[in-house]
Coordinates of C-alpha atoms in Angstrom, one line a residue:
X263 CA -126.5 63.8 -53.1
X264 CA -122.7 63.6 -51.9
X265 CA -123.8 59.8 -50.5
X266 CA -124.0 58.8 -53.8
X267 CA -120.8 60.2 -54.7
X268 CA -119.2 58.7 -51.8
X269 CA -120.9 55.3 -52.8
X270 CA -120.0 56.0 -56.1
X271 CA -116.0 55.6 -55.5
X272 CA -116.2 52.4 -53.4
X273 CA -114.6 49.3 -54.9
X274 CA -114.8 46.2 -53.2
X275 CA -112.6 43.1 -54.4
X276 CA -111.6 40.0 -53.6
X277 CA -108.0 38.0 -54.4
X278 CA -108.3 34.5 -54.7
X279 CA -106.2 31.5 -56.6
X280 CA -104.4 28.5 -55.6
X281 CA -102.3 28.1 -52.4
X282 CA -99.0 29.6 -53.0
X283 CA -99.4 31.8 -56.2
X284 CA -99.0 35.1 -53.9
X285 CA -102.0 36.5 -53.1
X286 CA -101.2 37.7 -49.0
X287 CA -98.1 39.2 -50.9
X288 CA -100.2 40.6 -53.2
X289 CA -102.0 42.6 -51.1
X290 CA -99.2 43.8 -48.8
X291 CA -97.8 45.4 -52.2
X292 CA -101.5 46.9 -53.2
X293 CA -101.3 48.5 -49.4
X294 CA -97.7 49.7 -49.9
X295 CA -99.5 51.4 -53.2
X296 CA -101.8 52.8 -50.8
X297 CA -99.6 54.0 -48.6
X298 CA -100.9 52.3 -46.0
X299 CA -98.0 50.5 -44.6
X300 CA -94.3 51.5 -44.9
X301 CA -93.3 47.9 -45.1
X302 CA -94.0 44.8 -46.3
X303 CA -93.1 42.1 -44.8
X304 CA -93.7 38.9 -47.6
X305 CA -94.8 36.1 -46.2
X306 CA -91.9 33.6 -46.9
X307 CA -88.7 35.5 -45.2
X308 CA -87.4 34.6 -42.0
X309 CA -85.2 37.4 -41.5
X310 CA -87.6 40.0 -41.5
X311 CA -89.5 39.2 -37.7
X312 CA -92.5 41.1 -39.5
X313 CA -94.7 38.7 -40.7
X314 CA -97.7 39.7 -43.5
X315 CA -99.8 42.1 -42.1
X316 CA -103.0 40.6 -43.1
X317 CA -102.2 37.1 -41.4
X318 CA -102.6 38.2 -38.1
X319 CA -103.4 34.4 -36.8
X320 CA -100.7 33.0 -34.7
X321 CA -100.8 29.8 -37.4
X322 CA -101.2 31.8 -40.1
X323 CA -97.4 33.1 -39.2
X324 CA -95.9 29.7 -38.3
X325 CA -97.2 28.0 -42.0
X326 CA -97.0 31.1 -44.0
X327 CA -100.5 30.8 -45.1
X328 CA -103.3 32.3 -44.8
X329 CA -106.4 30.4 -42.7
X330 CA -109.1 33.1 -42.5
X331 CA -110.4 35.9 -45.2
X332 CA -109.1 39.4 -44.0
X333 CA -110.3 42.6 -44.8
X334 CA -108.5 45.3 -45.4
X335 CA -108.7 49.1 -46.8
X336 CA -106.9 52.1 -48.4
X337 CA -107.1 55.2 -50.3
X338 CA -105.5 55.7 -53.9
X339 CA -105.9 58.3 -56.1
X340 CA -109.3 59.5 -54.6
X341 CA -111.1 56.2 -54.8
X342 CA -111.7 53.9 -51.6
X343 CA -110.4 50.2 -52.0
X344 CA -111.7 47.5 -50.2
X345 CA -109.6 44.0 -50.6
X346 CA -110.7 40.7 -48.9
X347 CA -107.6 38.7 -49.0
X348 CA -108.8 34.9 -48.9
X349 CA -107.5 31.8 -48.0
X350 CA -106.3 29.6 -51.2
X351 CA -106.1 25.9 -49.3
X352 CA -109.2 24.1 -50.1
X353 CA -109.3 23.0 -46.6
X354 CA -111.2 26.6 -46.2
X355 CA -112.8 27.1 -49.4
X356 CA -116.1 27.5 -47.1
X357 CA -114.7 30.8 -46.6
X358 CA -114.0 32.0 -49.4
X359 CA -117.1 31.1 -50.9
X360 CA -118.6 33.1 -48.3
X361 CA -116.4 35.7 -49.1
X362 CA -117.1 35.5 -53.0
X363 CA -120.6 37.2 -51.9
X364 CA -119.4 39.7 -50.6
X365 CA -117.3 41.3 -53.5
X366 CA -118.3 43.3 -56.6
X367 CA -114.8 41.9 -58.8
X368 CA -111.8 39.7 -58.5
X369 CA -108.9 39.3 -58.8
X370 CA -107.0 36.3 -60.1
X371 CA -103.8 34.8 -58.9
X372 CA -102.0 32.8 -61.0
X373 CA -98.2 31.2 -60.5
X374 CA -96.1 31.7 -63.9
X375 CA -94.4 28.1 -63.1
X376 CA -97.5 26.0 -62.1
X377 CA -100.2 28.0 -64.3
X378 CA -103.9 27.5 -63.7
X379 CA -104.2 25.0 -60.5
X380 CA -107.2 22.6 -59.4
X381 CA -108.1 25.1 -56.6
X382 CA -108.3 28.1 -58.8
X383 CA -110.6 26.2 -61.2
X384 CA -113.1 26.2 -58.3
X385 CA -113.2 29.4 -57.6
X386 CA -113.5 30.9 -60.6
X387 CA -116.7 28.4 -61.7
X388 CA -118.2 30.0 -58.7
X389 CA -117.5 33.7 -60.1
X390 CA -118.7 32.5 -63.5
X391 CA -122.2 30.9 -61.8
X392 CA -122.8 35.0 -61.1
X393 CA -120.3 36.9 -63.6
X394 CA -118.5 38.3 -61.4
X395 CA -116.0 40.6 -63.6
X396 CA -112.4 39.3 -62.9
X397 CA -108.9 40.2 -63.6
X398 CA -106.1 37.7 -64.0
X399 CA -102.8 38.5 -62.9
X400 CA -100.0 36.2 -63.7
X401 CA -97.7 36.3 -60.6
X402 CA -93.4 35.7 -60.3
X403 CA -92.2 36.5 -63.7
X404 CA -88.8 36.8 -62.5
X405 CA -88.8 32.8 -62.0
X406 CA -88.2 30.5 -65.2
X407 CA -92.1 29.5 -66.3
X408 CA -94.2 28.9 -69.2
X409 CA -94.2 31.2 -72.1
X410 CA -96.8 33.6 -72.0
X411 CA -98.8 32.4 -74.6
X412 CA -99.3 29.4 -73.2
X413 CA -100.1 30.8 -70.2
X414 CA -102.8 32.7 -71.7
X415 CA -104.0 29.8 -73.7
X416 CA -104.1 27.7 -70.8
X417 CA -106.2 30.3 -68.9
X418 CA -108.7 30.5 -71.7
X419 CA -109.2 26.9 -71.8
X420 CA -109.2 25.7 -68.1
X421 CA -110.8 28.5 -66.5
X422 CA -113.2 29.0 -69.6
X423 CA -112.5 32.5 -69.9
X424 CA -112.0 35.4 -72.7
X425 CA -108.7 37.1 -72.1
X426 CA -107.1 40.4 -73.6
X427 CA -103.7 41.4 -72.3
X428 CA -103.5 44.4 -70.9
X429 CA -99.1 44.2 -70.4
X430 CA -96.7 41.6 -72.2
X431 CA -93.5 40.8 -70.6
X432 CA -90.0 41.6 -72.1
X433 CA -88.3 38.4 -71.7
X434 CA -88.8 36.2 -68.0
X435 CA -86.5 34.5 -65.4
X436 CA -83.6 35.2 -65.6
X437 CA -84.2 37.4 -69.0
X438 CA -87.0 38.8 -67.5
X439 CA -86.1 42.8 -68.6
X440 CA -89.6 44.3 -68.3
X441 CA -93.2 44.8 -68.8
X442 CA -94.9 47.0 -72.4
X443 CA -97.7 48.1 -70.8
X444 CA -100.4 48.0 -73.5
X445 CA -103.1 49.7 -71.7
X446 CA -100.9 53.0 -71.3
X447 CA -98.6 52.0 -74.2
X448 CA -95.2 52.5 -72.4
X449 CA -92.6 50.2 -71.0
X450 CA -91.7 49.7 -67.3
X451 CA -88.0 48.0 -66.7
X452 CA -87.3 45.6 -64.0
X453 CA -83.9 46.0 -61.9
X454 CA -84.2 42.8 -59.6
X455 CA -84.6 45.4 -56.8
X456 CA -87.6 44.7 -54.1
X457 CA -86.2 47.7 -52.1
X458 CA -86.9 50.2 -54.4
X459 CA -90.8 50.9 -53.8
X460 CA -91.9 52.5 -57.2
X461 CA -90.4 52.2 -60.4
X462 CA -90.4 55.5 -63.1
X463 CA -92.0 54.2 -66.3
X464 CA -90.6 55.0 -69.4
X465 CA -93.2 56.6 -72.3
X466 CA -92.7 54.5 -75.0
X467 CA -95.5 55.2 -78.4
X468 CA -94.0 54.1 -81.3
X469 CA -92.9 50.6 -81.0
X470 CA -90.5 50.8 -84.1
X471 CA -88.8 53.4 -83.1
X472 CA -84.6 53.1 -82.0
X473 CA -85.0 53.8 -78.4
X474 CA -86.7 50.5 -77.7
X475 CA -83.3 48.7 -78.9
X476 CA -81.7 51.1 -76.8
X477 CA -83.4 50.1 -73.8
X478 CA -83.6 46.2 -73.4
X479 CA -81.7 45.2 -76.8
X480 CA -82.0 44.2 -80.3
X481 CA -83.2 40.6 -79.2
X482 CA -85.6 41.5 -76.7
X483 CA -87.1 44.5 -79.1
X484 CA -87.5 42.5 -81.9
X485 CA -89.0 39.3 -79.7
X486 CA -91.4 42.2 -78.3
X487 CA -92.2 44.0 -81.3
X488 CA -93.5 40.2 -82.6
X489 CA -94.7 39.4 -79.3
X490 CA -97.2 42.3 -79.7
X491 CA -98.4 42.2 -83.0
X492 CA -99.3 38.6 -82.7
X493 CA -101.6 40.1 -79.2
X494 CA -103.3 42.7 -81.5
X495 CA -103.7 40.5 -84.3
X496 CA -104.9 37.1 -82.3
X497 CA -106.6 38.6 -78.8
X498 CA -109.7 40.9 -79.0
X499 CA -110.1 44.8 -77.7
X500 CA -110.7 45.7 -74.8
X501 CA -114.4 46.7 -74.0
X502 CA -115.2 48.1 -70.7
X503 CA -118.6 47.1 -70.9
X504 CA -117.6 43.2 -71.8
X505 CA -115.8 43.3 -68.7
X506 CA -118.4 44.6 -66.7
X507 CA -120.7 41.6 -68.3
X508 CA -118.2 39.1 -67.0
X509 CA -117.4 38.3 -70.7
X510 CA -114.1 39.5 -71.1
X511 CA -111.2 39.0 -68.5
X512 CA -108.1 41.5 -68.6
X513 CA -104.4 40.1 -67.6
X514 CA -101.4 41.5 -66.1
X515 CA -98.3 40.0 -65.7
X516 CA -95.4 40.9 -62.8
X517 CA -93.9 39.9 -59.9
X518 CA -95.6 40.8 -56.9
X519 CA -92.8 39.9 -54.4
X520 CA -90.6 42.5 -56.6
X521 CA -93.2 44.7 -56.3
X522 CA -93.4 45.2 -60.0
X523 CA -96.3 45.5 -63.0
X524 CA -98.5 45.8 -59.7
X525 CA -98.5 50.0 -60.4
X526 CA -100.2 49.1 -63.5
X527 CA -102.8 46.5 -62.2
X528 CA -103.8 49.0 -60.0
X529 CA -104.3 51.9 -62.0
X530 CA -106.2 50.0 -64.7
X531 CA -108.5 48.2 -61.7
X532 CA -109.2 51.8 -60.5
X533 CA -110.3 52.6 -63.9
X534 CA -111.9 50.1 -65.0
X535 CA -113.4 48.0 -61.6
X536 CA -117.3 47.9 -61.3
X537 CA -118.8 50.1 -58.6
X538 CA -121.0 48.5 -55.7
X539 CA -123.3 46.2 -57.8
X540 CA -127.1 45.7 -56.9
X541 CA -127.8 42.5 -55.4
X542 CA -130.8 40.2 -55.4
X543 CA -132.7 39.7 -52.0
X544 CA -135.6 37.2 -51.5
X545 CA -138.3 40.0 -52.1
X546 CA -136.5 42.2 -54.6
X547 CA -133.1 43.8 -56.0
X548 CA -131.5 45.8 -53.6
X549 CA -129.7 49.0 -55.6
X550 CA -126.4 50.2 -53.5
X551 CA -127.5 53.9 -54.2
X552 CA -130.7 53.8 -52.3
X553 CA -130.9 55.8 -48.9
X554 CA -132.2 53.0 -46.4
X555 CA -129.9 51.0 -45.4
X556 CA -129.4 47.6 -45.7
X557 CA -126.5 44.6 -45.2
X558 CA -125.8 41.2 -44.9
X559 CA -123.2 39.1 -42.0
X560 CA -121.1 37.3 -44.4
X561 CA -118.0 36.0 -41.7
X562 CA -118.1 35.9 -38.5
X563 CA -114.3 35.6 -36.7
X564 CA -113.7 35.1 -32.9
X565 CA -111.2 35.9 -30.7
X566 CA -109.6 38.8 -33.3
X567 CA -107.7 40.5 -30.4
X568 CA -106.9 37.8 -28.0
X569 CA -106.9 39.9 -25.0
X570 CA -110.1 41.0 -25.3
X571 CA -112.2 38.0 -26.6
X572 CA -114.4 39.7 -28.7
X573 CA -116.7 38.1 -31.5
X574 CA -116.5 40.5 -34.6
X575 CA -119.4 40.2 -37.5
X576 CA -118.0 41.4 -41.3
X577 CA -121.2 43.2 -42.8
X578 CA -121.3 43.6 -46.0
X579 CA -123.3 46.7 -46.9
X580 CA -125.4 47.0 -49.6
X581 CA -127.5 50.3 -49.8
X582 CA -127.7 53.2 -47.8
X583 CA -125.3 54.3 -45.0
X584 CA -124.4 52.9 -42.0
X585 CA -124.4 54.6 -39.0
X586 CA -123.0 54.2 -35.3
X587 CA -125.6 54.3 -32.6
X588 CA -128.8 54.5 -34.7
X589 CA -131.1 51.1 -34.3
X590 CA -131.4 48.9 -37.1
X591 CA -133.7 45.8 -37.3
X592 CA -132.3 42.1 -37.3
X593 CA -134.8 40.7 -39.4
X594 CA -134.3 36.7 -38.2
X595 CA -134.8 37.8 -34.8
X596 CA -137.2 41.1 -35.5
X597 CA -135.9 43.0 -32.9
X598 CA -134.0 46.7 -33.4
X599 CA -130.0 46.5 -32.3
X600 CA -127.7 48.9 -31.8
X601 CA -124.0 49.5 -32.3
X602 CA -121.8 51.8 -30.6
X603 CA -118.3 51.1 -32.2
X604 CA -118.6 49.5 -35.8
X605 CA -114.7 49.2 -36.6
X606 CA -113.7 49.9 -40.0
X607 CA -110.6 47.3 -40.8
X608 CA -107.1 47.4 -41.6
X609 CA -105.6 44.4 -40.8
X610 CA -104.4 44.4 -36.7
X611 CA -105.9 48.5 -37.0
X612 CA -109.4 48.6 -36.4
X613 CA -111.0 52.0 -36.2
X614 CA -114.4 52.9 -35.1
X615 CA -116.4 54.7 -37.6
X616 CA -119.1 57.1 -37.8
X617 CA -120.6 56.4 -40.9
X618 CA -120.0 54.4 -43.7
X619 CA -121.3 53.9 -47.3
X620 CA -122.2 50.7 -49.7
X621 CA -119.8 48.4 -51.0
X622 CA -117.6 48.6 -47.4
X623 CA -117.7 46.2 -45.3
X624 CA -118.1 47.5 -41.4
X625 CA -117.2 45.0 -38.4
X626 CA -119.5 44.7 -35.3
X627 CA -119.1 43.8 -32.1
X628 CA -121.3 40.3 -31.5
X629 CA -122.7 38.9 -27.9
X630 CA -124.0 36.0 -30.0
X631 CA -126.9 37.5 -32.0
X632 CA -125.5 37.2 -35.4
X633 CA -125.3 33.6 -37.5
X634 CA -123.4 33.8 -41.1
X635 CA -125.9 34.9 -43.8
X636 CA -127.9 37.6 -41.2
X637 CA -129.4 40.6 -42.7
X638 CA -129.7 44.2 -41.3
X639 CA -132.1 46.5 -42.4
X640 CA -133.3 50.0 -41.4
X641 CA -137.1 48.1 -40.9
X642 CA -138.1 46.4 -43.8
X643 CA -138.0 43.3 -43.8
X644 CA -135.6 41.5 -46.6
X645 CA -133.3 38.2 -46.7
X646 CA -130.3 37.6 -48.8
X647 CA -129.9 34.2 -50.0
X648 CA -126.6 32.2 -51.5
X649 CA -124.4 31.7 -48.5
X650 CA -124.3 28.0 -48.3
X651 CA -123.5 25.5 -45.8
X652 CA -121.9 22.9 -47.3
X653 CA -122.5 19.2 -46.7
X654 CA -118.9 18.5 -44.6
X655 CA -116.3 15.7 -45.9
X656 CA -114.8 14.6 -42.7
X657 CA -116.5 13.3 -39.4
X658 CA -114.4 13.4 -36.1
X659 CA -115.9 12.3 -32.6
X660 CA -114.4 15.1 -30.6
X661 CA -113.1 14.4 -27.0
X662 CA -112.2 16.3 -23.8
X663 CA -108.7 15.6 -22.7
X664 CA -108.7 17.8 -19.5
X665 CA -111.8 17.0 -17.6
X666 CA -111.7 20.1 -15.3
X667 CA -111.5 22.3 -18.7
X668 CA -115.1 21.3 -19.7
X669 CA -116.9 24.1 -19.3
X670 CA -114.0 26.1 -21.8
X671 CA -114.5 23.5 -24.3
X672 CA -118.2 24.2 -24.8
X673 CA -118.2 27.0 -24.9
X674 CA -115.0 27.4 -27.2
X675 CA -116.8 24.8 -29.5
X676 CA -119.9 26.5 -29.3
X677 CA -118.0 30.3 -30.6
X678 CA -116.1 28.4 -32.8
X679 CA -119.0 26.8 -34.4
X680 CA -120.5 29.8 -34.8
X681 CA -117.7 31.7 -36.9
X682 CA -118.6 29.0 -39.5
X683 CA -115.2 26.7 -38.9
X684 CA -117.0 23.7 -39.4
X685 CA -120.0 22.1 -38.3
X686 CA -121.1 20.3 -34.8
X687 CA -123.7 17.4 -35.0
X688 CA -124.9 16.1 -31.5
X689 CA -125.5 12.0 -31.6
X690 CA -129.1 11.3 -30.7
X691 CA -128.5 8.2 -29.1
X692 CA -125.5 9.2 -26.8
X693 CA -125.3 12.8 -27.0
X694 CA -121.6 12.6 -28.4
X695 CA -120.3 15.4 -30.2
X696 CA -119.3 15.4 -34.3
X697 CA -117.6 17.8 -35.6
X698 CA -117.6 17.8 -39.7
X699 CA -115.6 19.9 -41.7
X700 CA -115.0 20.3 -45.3
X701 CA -111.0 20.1 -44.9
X702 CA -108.9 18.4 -42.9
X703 CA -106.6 21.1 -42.1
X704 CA -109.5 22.4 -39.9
X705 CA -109.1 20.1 -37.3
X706 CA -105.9 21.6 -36.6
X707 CA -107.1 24.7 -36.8
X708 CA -110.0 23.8 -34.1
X709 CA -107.5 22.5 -31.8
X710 CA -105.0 24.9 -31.6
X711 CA -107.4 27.8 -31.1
X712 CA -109.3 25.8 -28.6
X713 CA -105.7 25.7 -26.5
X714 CA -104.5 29.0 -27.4
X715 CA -108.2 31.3 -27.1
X716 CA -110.1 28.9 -24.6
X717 CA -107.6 27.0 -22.5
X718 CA -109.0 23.7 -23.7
X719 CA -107.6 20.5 -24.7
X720 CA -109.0 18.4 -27.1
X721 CA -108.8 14.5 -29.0
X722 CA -110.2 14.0 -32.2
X723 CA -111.6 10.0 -32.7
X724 CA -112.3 8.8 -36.1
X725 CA -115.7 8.3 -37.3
X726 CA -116.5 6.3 -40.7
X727 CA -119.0 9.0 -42.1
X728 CA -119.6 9.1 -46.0
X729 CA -122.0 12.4 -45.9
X730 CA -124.6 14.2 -43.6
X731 CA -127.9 15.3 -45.3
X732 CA -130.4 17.2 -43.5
X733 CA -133.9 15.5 -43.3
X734 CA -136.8 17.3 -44.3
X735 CA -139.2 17.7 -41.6
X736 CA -142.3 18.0 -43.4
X737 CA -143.1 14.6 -43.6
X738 CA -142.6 14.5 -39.3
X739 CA -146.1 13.2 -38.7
X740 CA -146.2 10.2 -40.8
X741 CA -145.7 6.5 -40.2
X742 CA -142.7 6.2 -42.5
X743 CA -140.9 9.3 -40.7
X744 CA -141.2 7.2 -37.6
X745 CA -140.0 4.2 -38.6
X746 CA -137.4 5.6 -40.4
X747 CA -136.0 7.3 -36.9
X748 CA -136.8 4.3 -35.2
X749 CA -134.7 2.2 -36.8
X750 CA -131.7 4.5 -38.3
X751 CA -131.1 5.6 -34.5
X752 CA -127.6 5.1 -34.0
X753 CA -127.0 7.2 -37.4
X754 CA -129.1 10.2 -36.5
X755 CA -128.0 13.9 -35.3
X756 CA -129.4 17.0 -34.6
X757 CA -127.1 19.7 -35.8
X758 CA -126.6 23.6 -33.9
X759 CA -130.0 24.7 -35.0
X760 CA -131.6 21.4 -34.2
X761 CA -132.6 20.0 -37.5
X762 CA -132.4 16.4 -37.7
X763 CA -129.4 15.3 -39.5
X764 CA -128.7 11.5 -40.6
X765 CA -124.8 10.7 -41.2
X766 CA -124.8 7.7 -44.1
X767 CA -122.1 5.7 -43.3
X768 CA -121.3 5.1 -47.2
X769 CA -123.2 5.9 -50.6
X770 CA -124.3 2.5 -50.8
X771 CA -126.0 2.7 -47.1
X772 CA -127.3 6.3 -48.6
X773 CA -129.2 4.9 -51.6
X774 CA -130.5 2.3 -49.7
X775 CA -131.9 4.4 -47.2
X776 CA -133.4 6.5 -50.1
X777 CA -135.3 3.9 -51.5
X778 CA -136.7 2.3 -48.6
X779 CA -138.2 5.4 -47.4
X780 CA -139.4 7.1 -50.4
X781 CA -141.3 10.0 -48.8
X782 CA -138.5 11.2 -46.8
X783 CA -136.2 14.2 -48.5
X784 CA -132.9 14.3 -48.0
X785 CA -131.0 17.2 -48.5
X786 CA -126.8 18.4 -48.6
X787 CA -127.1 21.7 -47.9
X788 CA -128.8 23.1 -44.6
X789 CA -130.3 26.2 -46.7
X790 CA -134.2 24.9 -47.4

């Protein structure tokens, strides 16, 4: 069966950590790895004009983050790598959530300086809640930072995770003379030099012997020699299968901006990382080797090329192969599509491609059919659950400031909306427009792409809004239900699908409401 075997080298990850600890740059050095670009430009530098490669948002450049997950492939010593790259603001943790589904591992982030961070935290509960295997990778160890102990202490304790070093740095800062790599047992020196794109690594098996004092000095060798006893003695072994289980969490260190220890990450992810993983459906477990085909929308993004306008749904796939041109059944809507140019992604590149295999993730074009959580299937009829919509956290009237631009802010709204930005709530009583989101930063987001993609200028009106639960419509035909929409009018909505929403104006007004009408469910997510 080669479409096992082709399945069977697929590894699909994901990078995620706190704003800032050097995930984009990362993944620009992973691709450099992969010979897949000849430069990388990092993020932070001014004199290079080239920006990261996967922030290919106009805002993305100007802020030097990175606003929306990107996907992006390469080849590497016969297996097929596919990296999301994720936002790290919480402002868009809704897609990286999303994003979380769609990955068989991850890989940690973490700033040597600032250690584990209140958004990384988050994240990694979320891979915990479905043991997800991770790898932590402790970023910038040319900058002055905690010792690595610490670090690793800190990690185990925060994140609530079981840690074995893989590498142990020689030194850090401005001592910072290498990296003992414990997995292959050799030592890789650092020369401060970004330019040079590989580094030779020098075999090193006998940690006593002369050579080692030769190399970074009697300090550091003796500091190292300690350093890696007190790792064998103190930190478990490593077990592939513990790993696997989500139990045991490997870490690197290195600097990814020097483009060093990231050789090392790579080679022991290749190794080591899980193959596409089975996932649960409503009906049954999907296995990635079967031959029908089967996959689920897990982002949707607008506007990628601006010229063209074109809507672009990220497919996970799950089992089976995909293929161009051959009808597949959209089970929400039961009726076959079909798609002439799926693009496989690599950052601006997109490529149309005949076939491809579980674990990648294909994008298709979209007139509208798709919403985020869709599944595709070759006839059978099966839904994945577990991409959430989250109750948002800020309320904003939204306005139109050019009156002759309406029909361009409707419908940009209406795409946006769609991508999974934020949410739109329509007032019942006056048919004003709410947009919620779960991040401030979005509203900036909205607006510049509504001026830049659409042509259409928006204001943004406060609106004192504690949360938005969904009411349950079961209880539709009773007396209470009417009452209850009779007199809670001004604080009732009907969101994009038209379910009834009502916005509580504070928790107080909430739990009031809650115990007056009794029958009446309430609920803060919009998947029941």
């Amino acid at each position: 069966m080669s479409f096992i075997k082709e399945i069977n080298r697929r590894r699909t990850f994901g990078i995620i950590s706190h704003p800032d600890a050097g995930k984009t740059t990362l993944t620009e050095k992973l691709l450099l790895f992969g010979g897949a670009i000849q430069e990388a430009g990092a993020v932070k530098s001014n004199k290079i004009k080239k920006g990261a490669t996967s922030d290919f948002m106009e805002i993305e450049r100007q802020r030097g983050i990175s606003v929306a997950t990107s996907v992006l492939a390469f080849e590497y010593g016969g297996t097929k790598i596919n990296i999301l790259d994720t936002p790290g603001h919480k402002d868009f943790a809704e897609d990286t959530f999303r994003t979380l589904t769609a990955v068989d591992s991850v890989i940690v982030v973490i700033d040597v300086a600032k250690g584990v961070e209140e958004q990384t935290e988050k994240l990694v509960e979320v891979c915990r809640m479905r043991n997800i295997p991770i790898i932590v990778f402790i970023n910038k160890m040319d900058r002055e930072g905690k010792d690595a102990f610490d670090l690793l202490d800190e990690v185990e304790q925060k994140l609530n995770l079981k840690v074995v070093p893989l590498s142990f740095p020689i030194g850090m800062g401005y001592d910072f003379k290498g990296i003992y790599n414990l997995w292959e047992k050799n030592i890789n020196l650092f020369s401060g030099d970004s330019r040079k794109n590989i580094e030779e690594t020098i075999e090193i098996s006998d940690l006593e012997s002369e050579e080692l004092d030769k190399l970074v000095g009697d300090k550091a060798a003796n500091t190292l020699r300690e350093n890696i006893e007190l790792v064998e003695g103190i930190y478990p072994e490593f077990n592939k299968q513990d790993y696997l289980d989500g139990a045991l969490q490997p870490v690197f260190f290195g600097s990814a901006l020097n483009n060093f220890g990231v050789r090392e990450l790579l080679d022991c992810f290749v190794e080591i990382a899980p193959k596409p993983r089975p996932k649960q459906s409503e009906e049954r477990l999907v296995k990635p080797e079967e031959d029908k085909f089967t996959g689920f929308v897990f982002k949707i993004h607008a506007n990628m090329d601006p010229n063209h306008r074109d809507r672009l749904a990220f497919i996970k796939i799950v089992s089976g192969v995909f293929k161009r041109n051959t009808p597949y059944l959209h089970v929400r809507q039961g009726k076959k599509l079909k798609f002439s140019s799926p693009n496989a992604f690599f950052a601006e590149k997109k490529e149309i491609v005949d076939i491809s295999y579980a674990g990648d993730i294909v994008g298709l074009h979209d007139t509208g059919n798709f919403k985020i959580g869709d599944t595709l299937t070759e006839g059978e009829v099966i839904n994945y659950k577990g991409i959430p919509s989250f109750s948002p956290e800020h309320f904003r009237y939204i306005n139109n400031a050019d009156p002759l631009k309406s029909k361009q802010l409707y419908k940009g709204i209406d795409q946006l909306m769609d991508e999974g930005v934020a949410q739109l709530f329509t007032l019942e009583l006056n048919g004003r427009k709410v947009i919620g989101t779960v991040g401030a930063l979005q509203y900036e987001v909205i607006q510049y792409r509504l001026e830049h993609e659409y042509g259409a200028k928006c204001t943004y009106e406060n609106l004192n809004v504690y949360k938005a639960c969904w009411v349950d419509p079961k209880e539709s035909k009773s007396d209470e239900y009417k009452e209850f929409v009779r007199v809670k009018q001004r604080f009732l909505a009907k969101d994009k699908q038209n379910q009834l929403v009502f916005l509580a104006d504070s928790a107080f007004s909430l739990q009031m409401t809650q115990q007056k009408y009794p029958s009446i469910k309430f609920h803060f997510t919009s998947e029941f």
